[in-house]
Amino acid sequence: MFIEQAYKGNNTWWRVLITTLLTAGVFLINFVAYFMMSQEEMDAVYKTMSEVPNNLSLLINLSPFILLLLLLFLLVRVLHERSVLSLTTSRKSIDYKRILFSFLLIVSLTIVMFIISYLVDHSNIILNFNPLKFTILFAISLLLFPCQIGLEEYLFRGYLMQQIGIVVKNRWFPLLFTSIVFGLFHSANPEVQQMGYGVMVFYIGTGFLLGIMTLMDESLELALGFHLGNNLMAALLITSDVSAIHTDALFKYSGVEKPVDMLNEMIVSIAIVYPIILYIFAKRYNWTNWKTKLTGKIQAPKLQTTN
């Protein structure tokens, strides 16, 4: 199964420590810096970031993920002596159709929900389309978002979930731990500053969704497709002043977003939309044994002996 793939490699503690620090270090530094800064310093940082042209800012923010993802693959291959395939899936090969289906599902749901929202009330939604800027945004997004979401999925739902799982010998703890840490590492996002720490429920809930997908499907493919589709829509479809990333998207929300309203939207996503997504996946891929796959024990493979 997926977590047991870690047994295919060398899991000496110092190898795990080096890989974790080198690849998760950027998240750790960002997390620590955020809590060490005063409110005035954080406001100054956000102000400086807002003054950088949107596409340049996106390019600067996403570029490091290329090196970090390659570094993670290299460390898994060289230090842990196992393949990237074992970090991706428990199957014999990567199922790209799963990635595509998950990607198209979240893109379709996002567009449908946007259209419904627009038809109900579009008084604060303005057309923001600039052909040149949007073309550049589209190119940057297609090139760099796969690296950004790739690092997050391979690090949290892949490497860390597998390594923690074979240490604690169960599935529920790595699911819980990686989901919470995934959420906490988003605490420096601008919307957290605007709405308070209640928004962390959404990030942690999203971590749980992606973790459940991974454990139930025994692979990262669905999580990769979902995460990529979600981030692309966040960048390309509509932007606002409190978004995690400011982009030259097709539309912009020009109103004053009330924290209560935004939190309610996020709660609706977690309580209604996410279960629907899991239900669709469960029906399509015939998921069974939920309790075992999400909370069951992890056992090391038995060594084969010959007479």
JSON list of N, CA, C and O in Angstrom, two decimals, residues 183-220:
[
{"chain": "A", "resi": 183, "resn": "GLY", "atom": "N", "xyz": [-1.85, 23.01, 7.09]},
{"chain": "A", "resi": 183, "resn": "GLY", "atom": "CA", "xyz": [-2.65, 24.20, 7.37]},
{"chain": "A", "resi": 183, "resn": "GLY", "atom": "C", "xyz": [-1.85, 25.29, 8.05]},
{"chain": "A", "resi": 183, "resn": "GLY", "atom": "O", "xyz": [-1.91, 26.46, 7.67]},
{"chain": "A", "resi": 184, "resn": "LEU", "atom": "N", "xyz": [-1.05, 24.91, 9.05]},
{"chain": "A", "resi": 184, "resn": "LEU", "atom": "CA", "xyz": [-0.27, 25.89, 9.81]},
{"chain": "A", "resi": 184, "resn": "LEU", "atom": "C", "xyz": [0.75, 26.60, 8.93]},
{"chain": "A", "resi": 184, "resn": "LEU", "atom": "O", "xyz": [1.03, 27.78, 9.12]},
{"chain": "A", "resi": 185, "resn": "PHE", "atom": "N", "xyz": [1.30, 25.87, 7.98]},
{"chain": "A", "resi": 185, "resn": "PHE", "atom": "CA", "xyz": [2.30, 26.48, 7.11]},
{"chain": "A", "resi": 185, "resn": "PHE", "atom": "C", "xyz": [1.71, 27.51, 6.14]},
{"chain": "A", "resi": 185, "resn": "PHE", "atom": "O", "xyz": [2.43, 28.19, 5.43]},
{"chain": "A", "resi": 186, "resn": "HIS", "atom": "N", "xyz": [0.37, 27.61, 6.11]},
{"chain": "A", "resi": 186, "resn": "HIS", "atom": "CA", "xyz": [-0.29, 28.65, 5.31]},
{"chain": "A", "resi": 186, "resn": "HIS", "atom": "C", "xyz": [-0.70, 29.85, 6.18]},
{"chain": "A", "resi": 186, "resn": "HIS", "atom": "O", "xyz": [-1.41, 30.73, 5.71]},
{"chain": "A", "resi": 187, "resn": "SER", "atom": "N", "xyz": [-0.24, 29.87, 7.42]},
{"chain": "A", "resi": 187, "resn": "SER", "atom": "CA", "xyz": [-0.69, 30.91, 8.35]},
{"chain": "A", "resi": 187, "resn": "SER", "atom": "C", "xyz": [-0.20, 32.31, 7.99]},
{"chain": "A", "resi": 187, "resn": "SER", "atom": "O", "xyz": [-0.75, 33.30, 8.47]},
{"chain": "A", "resi": 188, "resn": "ALA", "atom": "N", "xyz": [0.83, 32.39, 7.15]},
{"chain": "A", "resi": 188, "resn": "ALA", "atom": "CA", "xyz": [1.35, 33.71, 6.76]},
{"chain": "A", "resi": 188, "resn": "ALA", "atom": "C", "xyz": [0.61, 34.30, 5.56]},
{"chain": "A", "resi": 188, "resn": "ALA", "atom": "O", "xyz": [0.92, 35.41, 5.14]},
{"chain": "A", "resi": 189, "resn": "ASN", "atom": "N", "xyz": [-0.37, 33.58, 5.02]},
{"chain": "A", "resi": 189, "resn": "ASN", "atom": "CA", "xyz": [-1.14, 34.09, 3.89]},
{"chain": "A", "resi": 189, "resn": "ASN", "atom": "C", "xyz": [-1.92, 35.35, 4.27]},
{"chain": "A", "resi": 189, "resn": "ASN", "atom": "O", "xyz": [-2.40, 35.46, 5.41]},
{"chain": "A", "resi": 190, "resn": "PRO", "atom": "N", "xyz": [-2.08, 36.30, 3.35]},
{"chain": "A", "resi": 190, "resn": "PRO", "atom": "CA", "xyz": [-2.75, 37.57, 3.66]},
{"chain": "A", "resi": 190, "resn": "PRO", "atom": "C", "xyz": [-4.16, 37.41, 4.21]},
{"chain": "A", "resi": 190, "resn": "PRO", "atom": "O", "xyz": [-4.58, 38.18, 5.07]},
{"chain": "A", "resi": 191, "resn": "GLU", "atom": "N", "xyz": [-4.92, 36.41, 3.74]},
{"chain": "A", "resi": 191, "resn": "GLU", "atom": "CA", "xyz": [-6.29, 36.26, 4.22]},
{"chain": "A", "resi": 191, "resn": "GLU", "atom": "C", "xyz": [-6.36, 35.88, 5.69]},
{"chain": "A", "resi": 191, "resn": "GLU", "atom": "O", "xyz": [-7.36, 36.17, 6.37]},
{"chain": "A", "resi": 192, "resn": "VAL", "atom": "N", "xyz": [-5.31, 35.23, 6.19]},
{"chain": "A", "resi": 192, "resn": "VAL", "atom": "CA", "xyz": [-5.27, 34.92, 7.62]},
{"chain": "A", "resi": 192, "resn": "VAL", "atom": "C", "xyz": [-5.12, 36.21, 8.42]},
{"chain": "A", "resi": 192, "resn": "VAL", "atom": "O", "xyz": [-5.73, 36.39, 9.47]},
{"chain": "A", "resi": 193, "resn": "GLN", "atom": "N", "xyz": [-4.31, 37.11, 7.89]},
{"chain": "A", "resi": 193, "resn": "GLN", "atom": "CA", "xyz": [-4.13, 38.41, 8.52]},
{"chain": "A", "resi": 193, "resn": "GLN", "atom": "C", "xyz": [-5.44, 39.19, 8.53]},
{"chain": "A", "resi": 193, "resn": "GLN", "atom": "O", "xyz": [-5.75, 39.89, 9.51]},
{"chain": "A", "resi": 194, "resn": "GLN", "atom": "N", "xyz": [-6.23, 39.07, 7.47]},
{"chain": "A", "resi": 194, "resn": "GLN", "atom": "CA", "xyz": [-7.46, 39.83, 7.34]},
{"chain": "A", "resi": 194, "resn": "GLN", "atom": "C", "xyz": [-8.61, 39.23, 8.16]},
{"chain": "A", "resi": 194, "resn": "GLN", "atom": "O", "xyz": [-9.37, 39.95, 8.78]},
{"chain": "A", "resi": 195, "resn": "MET", "atom": "N", "xyz": [-8.71, 37.90, 8.17]},
{"chain": "A", "resi": 195, "resn": "MET", "atom": "CA", "xyz": [-9.87, 37.24, 8.77]},
{"chain": "A", "resi": 195, "resn": "MET", "atom": "C", "xyz": [-9.60, 36.58, 10.11]},
{"chain": "A", "resi": 195, "resn": "MET", "atom": "O", "xyz": [-10.52, 36.13, 10.77]},
{"chain": "A", "resi": 196, "resn": "GLY", "atom": "N", "xyz": [-8.33, 36.49, 10.50]},
{"chain": "A", "resi": 196, "resn": "GLY", "atom": "CA", "xyz": [-8.02, 35.84, 11.76]},
{"chain": "A", "resi": 196, "resn": "GLY", "atom": "C", "xyz": [-7.75, 34.35, 11.57]},
{"chain": "A", "resi": 196, "resn": "GLY", "atom": "O", "xyz": [-7.84, 33.81, 10.47]},
{"chain": "A", "resi": 197, "resn": "TYR", "atom": "N", "xyz": [-7.42, 33.69, 12.67]},
{"chain": "A", "resi": 197, "resn": "TYR", "atom": "CA", "xyz": [-6.98, 32.31, 12.59]},
{"chain": "A", "resi": 197, "resn": "TYR", "atom": "C", "xyz": [-8.12, 31.32, 12.33]},
{"chain": "A", "resi": 197, "resn": "TYR", "atom": "O", "xyz": [-7.87, 30.13, 12.14]},
{"chain": "A", "resi": 198, "resn": "GLY", "atom": "N", "xyz": [-9.35, 31.80, 12.31]},
{"chain": "A", "resi": 198, "resn": "GLY", "atom": "CA", "xyz": [-10.46, 30.93, 11.98]},
{"chain": "A", "resi": 198, "resn": "GLY", "atom": "C", "xyz": [-10.33, 30.34, 10.59]},
{"chain": "A", "resi": 198, "resn": "GLY", "atom": "O", "xyz": [-10.81, 29.23, 10.32]},
{"chain": "A", "resi": 199, "resn": "VAL", "atom": "N", "xyz": [-9.65, 31.07, 9.70]},
{"chain": "A", "resi": 199, "resn": "VAL", "atom": "CA", "xyz": [-9.48, 30.60, 8.33]},
{"chain": "A", "resi": 199, "resn": "VAL", "atom": "C", "xyz": [-8.58, 29.37, 8.26]},
{"chain": "A", "resi": 199, "resn": "VAL", "atom": "O", "xyz": [-8.59, 28.62, 7.29]},
{"chain": "A", "resi": 200, "resn": "MET", "atom": "N", "xyz": [-7.80, 29.13, 9.33]},
{"chain": "A", "resi": 200, "resn": "MET", "atom": "CA", "xyz": [-6.93, 27.97, 9.35]},
{"chain": "A", "resi": 200, "resn": "MET", "atom": "C", "xyz": [-7.73, 26.67, 9.29]},
{"chain": "A", "resi": 200, "resn": "MET", "atom": "O", "xyz": [-7.22, 25.64, 8.86]},
{"chain": "A", "resi": 201, "resn": "VAL", "atom": "N", "xyz": [-8.99, 26.73, 9.74]},
{"chain": "A", "resi": 201, "resn": "VAL", "atom": "CA", "xyz": [-9.86, 25.56, 9.66]},
{"chain": "A", "resi": 201, "resn": "VAL", "atom": "C", "xyz": [-10.00, 25.11, 8.20]},
{"chain": "A", "resi": 201, "resn": "VAL", "atom": "O", "xyz": [-10.02, 23.91, 7.90]},
{"chain": "A", "resi": 202, "resn": "PHE", "atom": "N", "xyz": [-10.06, 26.09, 7.29]},
{"chain": "A", "resi": 202, "resn": "PHE", "atom": "CA", "xyz": [-10.20, 25.76, 5.87]},
{"chain": "A", "resi": 202, "resn": "PHE", "atom": "C", "xyz": [-8.94, 25.09, 5.34]},
{"chain": "A", "resi": 202, "resn": "PHE", "atom": "O", "xyz": [-9.02, 24.08, 4.62]},
{"chain": "A", "resi": 203, "resn": "TYR", "atom": "N", "xyz": [-7.78, 25.63, 5.68]},
{"chain": "A", "resi": 203, "resn": "TYR", "atom": "CA", "xyz": [-6.53, 25.05, 5.19]},
{"chain": "A", "resi": 203, "resn": "TYR", "atom": "C", "xyz": [-6.30, 23.66, 5.76]},
{"chain": "A", "resi": 203, "resn": "TYR", "atom": "O", "xyz": [-5.88, 22.74, 5.06]},
{"chain": "A", "resi": 204, "resn": "ILE", "atom": "N", "xyz": [-6.57, 23.50, 7.06]},
{"chain": "A", "resi": 204, "resn": "ILE", "atom": "CA", "xyz": [-6.42, 22.19, 7.67]},
{"chain": "A", "resi": 204, "resn": "ILE", "atom": "C", "xyz": [-7.44, 21.21, 7.09]},
{"chain": "A", "resi": 204, "resn": "ILE", "atom": "O", "xyz": [-7.13, 20.05, 6.82]},
{"chain": "A", "resi": 205, "resn": "GLY", "atom": "N", "xyz": [-8.67, 21.69, 6.88]},
{"chain": "A", "resi": 205, "resn": "GLY", "atom": "CA", "xyz": [-9.70, 20.85, 6.26]},
{"chain": "A", "resi": 205, "resn": "GLY", "atom": "C", "xyz": [-9.31, 20.41, 4.87]},
{"chain": "A", "resi": 205, "resn": "GLY", "atom": "O", "xyz": [-9.55, 19.26, 4.47]},
{"chain": "A", "resi": 206, "resn": "THR", "atom": "N", "xyz": [-8.68, 21.32, 4.11]},
{"chain": "A", "resi": 206, "resn": "THR", "atom": "CA", "xyz": [-8.21, 20.96, 2.77]},
{"chain": "A", "resi": 206, "resn": "THR", "atom": "C", "xyz": [-7.10, 19.92, 2.87]},
{"chain": "A", "resi": 206, "resn": "THR", "atom": "O", "xyz": [-7.02, 19.00, 2.04]},
{"chain": "A", "resi": 207, "resn": "GLY", "atom": "N", "xyz": [-6.24, 20.06, 3.88]},
{"chain": "A", "resi": 207, "resn": "GLY", "atom": "CA", "xyz": [-5.19, 19.07, 4.10]},
{"chain": "A", "resi": 207, "resn": "GLY", "atom": "C", "xyz": [-5.78, 17.69, 4.37]},
{"chain": "A", "resi": 207, "resn": "GLY", "atom": "O", "xyz": [-5.30, 16.68, 3.85]},
{"chain": "A", "resi": 208, "resn": "PHE", "atom": "N", "xyz": [-6.86, 17.65, 5.17]},
{"chain": "A", "resi": 208, "resn": "PHE", "atom": "CA", "xyz": [-7.53, 16.39, 5.43]},
{"chain": "A", "resi": 208, "resn": "PHE", "atom": "C", "xyz": [-8.13, 15.80, 4.16]},
{"chain": "A", "resi": 208, "resn": "PHE", "atom": "O", "xyz": [-8.04, 14.59, 3.90]},
{"chain": "A", "resi": 209, "resn": "LEU", "atom": "N", "xyz": [-8.75, 16.65, 3.34]},
{"chain": "A", "resi": 209, "resn": "LEU", "atom": "CA", "xyz": [-9.33, 16.19, 2.09]},
{"chain": "A", "resi": 209, "resn": "LEU", "atom": "C", "xyz": [-8.27, 15.53, 1.21]},
{"chain": "A", "resi": 209, "resn": "LEU", "atom": "O", "xyz": [-8.46, 14.41, 0.70]},
{"chain": "A", "resi": 210, "resn": "LEU", "atom": "N", "xyz": [-7.15, 16.21, 1.03]},
{"chain": "A", "resi": 210, "resn": "LEU", "atom": "CA", "xyz": [-6.07, 15.69, 0.19]},
{"chain": "A", "resi": 210, "resn": "LEU", "atom": "C", "xyz": [-5.45, 14.44, 0.79]},
{"chain": "A", "resi": 210, "resn": "LEU", "atom": "O", "xyz": [-5.09, 13.50, 0.07]},
{"chain": "A", "resi": 211, "resn": "GLY", "atom": "N", "xyz": [-5.34, 14.40, 2.12]},
{"chain": "A", "resi": 211, "resn": "GLY", "atom": "CA", "xyz": [-4.80, 13.22, 2.79]},
{"chain": "A", "resi": 211, "resn": "GLY", "atom": "C", "xyz": [-5.72, 12.02, 2.66]},
{"chain": "A", "resi": 211, "resn": "GLY", "atom": "O", "xyz": [-5.26, 10.88, 2.44]},
{"chain": "A", "resi": 212, "resn": "ILE", "atom": "N", "xyz": [-7.03, 12.24, 2.79]},
{"chain": "A", "resi": 212, "resn": "ILE", "atom": "CA", "xyz": [-7.99, 11.15, 2.64]},
{"chain": "A", "resi": 212, "resn": "ILE", "atom": "C", "xyz": [-7.97, 10.61, 1.22]},
{"chain": "A", "resi": 212, "resn": "ILE", "atom": "O", "xyz": [-8.00, 9.39, 0.99]},
{"chain": "A", "resi": 213, "resn": "MET", "atom": "N", "xyz": [-7.90, 11.52, 0.24]},
{"chain": "A", "resi": 213, "resn": "MET", "atom": "CA", "xyz": [-7.78, 11.08, -1.16]},
{"chain": "A", "resi": 213, "resn": "MET", "atom": "C", "xyz": [-6.57, 10.15, -1.32]},
{"chain": "A", "resi": 213, "resn": "MET", "atom": "O", "xyz": [-6.65, 9.10, -1.95]},
{"chain": "A", "resi": 214, "resn": "THR", "atom": "N", "xyz": [-5.45, 10.56, -0.75]},
{"chain": "A", "resi": 214, "resn": "THR", "atom": "CA", "xyz": [-4.20, 9.83, -0.90]},
{"chain": "A", "resi": 214, "resn": "THR", "atom": "C", "xyz": [-4.28, 8.44, -0.27]},
{"chain": "A", "resi": 214, "resn": "THR", "atom": "O", "xyz": [-3.89, 7.44, -0.89]},
{"chain": "A", "resi": 215, "resn": "LEU", "atom": "N", "xyz": [-4.79, 8.37, 0.95]},
{"chain": "A", "resi": 215, "resn": "LEU", "atom": "CA", "xyz": [-4.85, 7.08, 1.64]},
{"chain": "A", "resi": 215, "resn": "LEU", "atom": "C", "xyz": [-5.89, 6.15, 1.03]},
{"chain": "A", "resi": 215, "resn": "LEU", "atom": "O", "xyz": [-5.67, 4.95, 0.91]},
{"chain": "A", "resi": 216, "resn": "MET", "atom": "N", "xyz": [-7.05, 6.70, 0.65]},
{"chain": "A", "resi": 216, "resn": "MET", "atom": "CA", "xyz": [-8.10, 5.86, 0.09]},
{"chain": "A", "resi": 216, "resn": "MET", "atom": "C", "xyz": [-7.72, 5.35, -1.30]},
{"chain": "A", "resi": 216, "resn": "MET", "atom": "O", "xyz": [-8.05, 4.22, -1.67]},
{"chain": "A", "resi": 217, "resn": "ASP", "atom": "N", "xyz": [-7.02, 6.16, -2.08]},
{"chain": "A", "resi": 217, "resn": "ASP", "atom": "CA", "xyz": [-6.66, 5.77, -3.43]},
{"chain": "A", "resi": 217, "resn": "ASP", "atom": "C", "xyz": [-5.27, 5.16, -3.50]},
{"chain": "A", "resi": 217, "resn": "ASP", "atom": "O", "xyz": [-4.83, 4.74, -4.57]},
{"chain": "A", "resi": 218, "resn": "GLU", "atom": "N", "xyz": [-4.56, 5.13, -2.37]},
{"chain": "A", "resi": 218, "resn": "GLU", "atom": "CA", "xyz": [-3.21, 4.56, -2.30]},
{"chain": "A", "resi": 218, "resn": "GLU", "atom": "C", "xyz": [-2.23, 5.24, -3.26]},
{"chain": "A", "resi": 218, "resn": "GLU", "atom": "O", "xyz": [-1.33, 4.60, -3.80]},
{"chain": "A", "resi": 219, "resn": "SER", "atom": "N", "xyz": [-2.42, 6.55, -3.46]},
{"chain": "A", "resi": 219, "resn": "SER", "atom": "CA", "xyz": [-1.53, 7.27, -4.37]},
{"chain": "A", "resi": 219, "resn": "SER", "atom": "C", "xyz": [-1.77, 8.77, -4.26]},
{"chain": "A", "resi": 219, "resn": "SER", "atom": "O", "xyz": [-2.74, 9.22, -3.66]},
{"chain": "A", "resi": 220, "resn": "LEU", "atom": "N", "xyz": [-0.87, 9.54, -4.86]},
{"chain": "A", "resi": 220, "resn": "LEU", "atom": "CA", "xyz": [-0.96, 11.00, -4.85]},
{"chain": "A", "resi": 220, "resn": "LEU", "atom": "C", "xyz": [-1.71, 11.57, -6.05]},
{"chain": "A", "resi": 220, "resn": "LEU", "atom": "O", "xyz": [-1.96, 12.77, -6.10]}
]
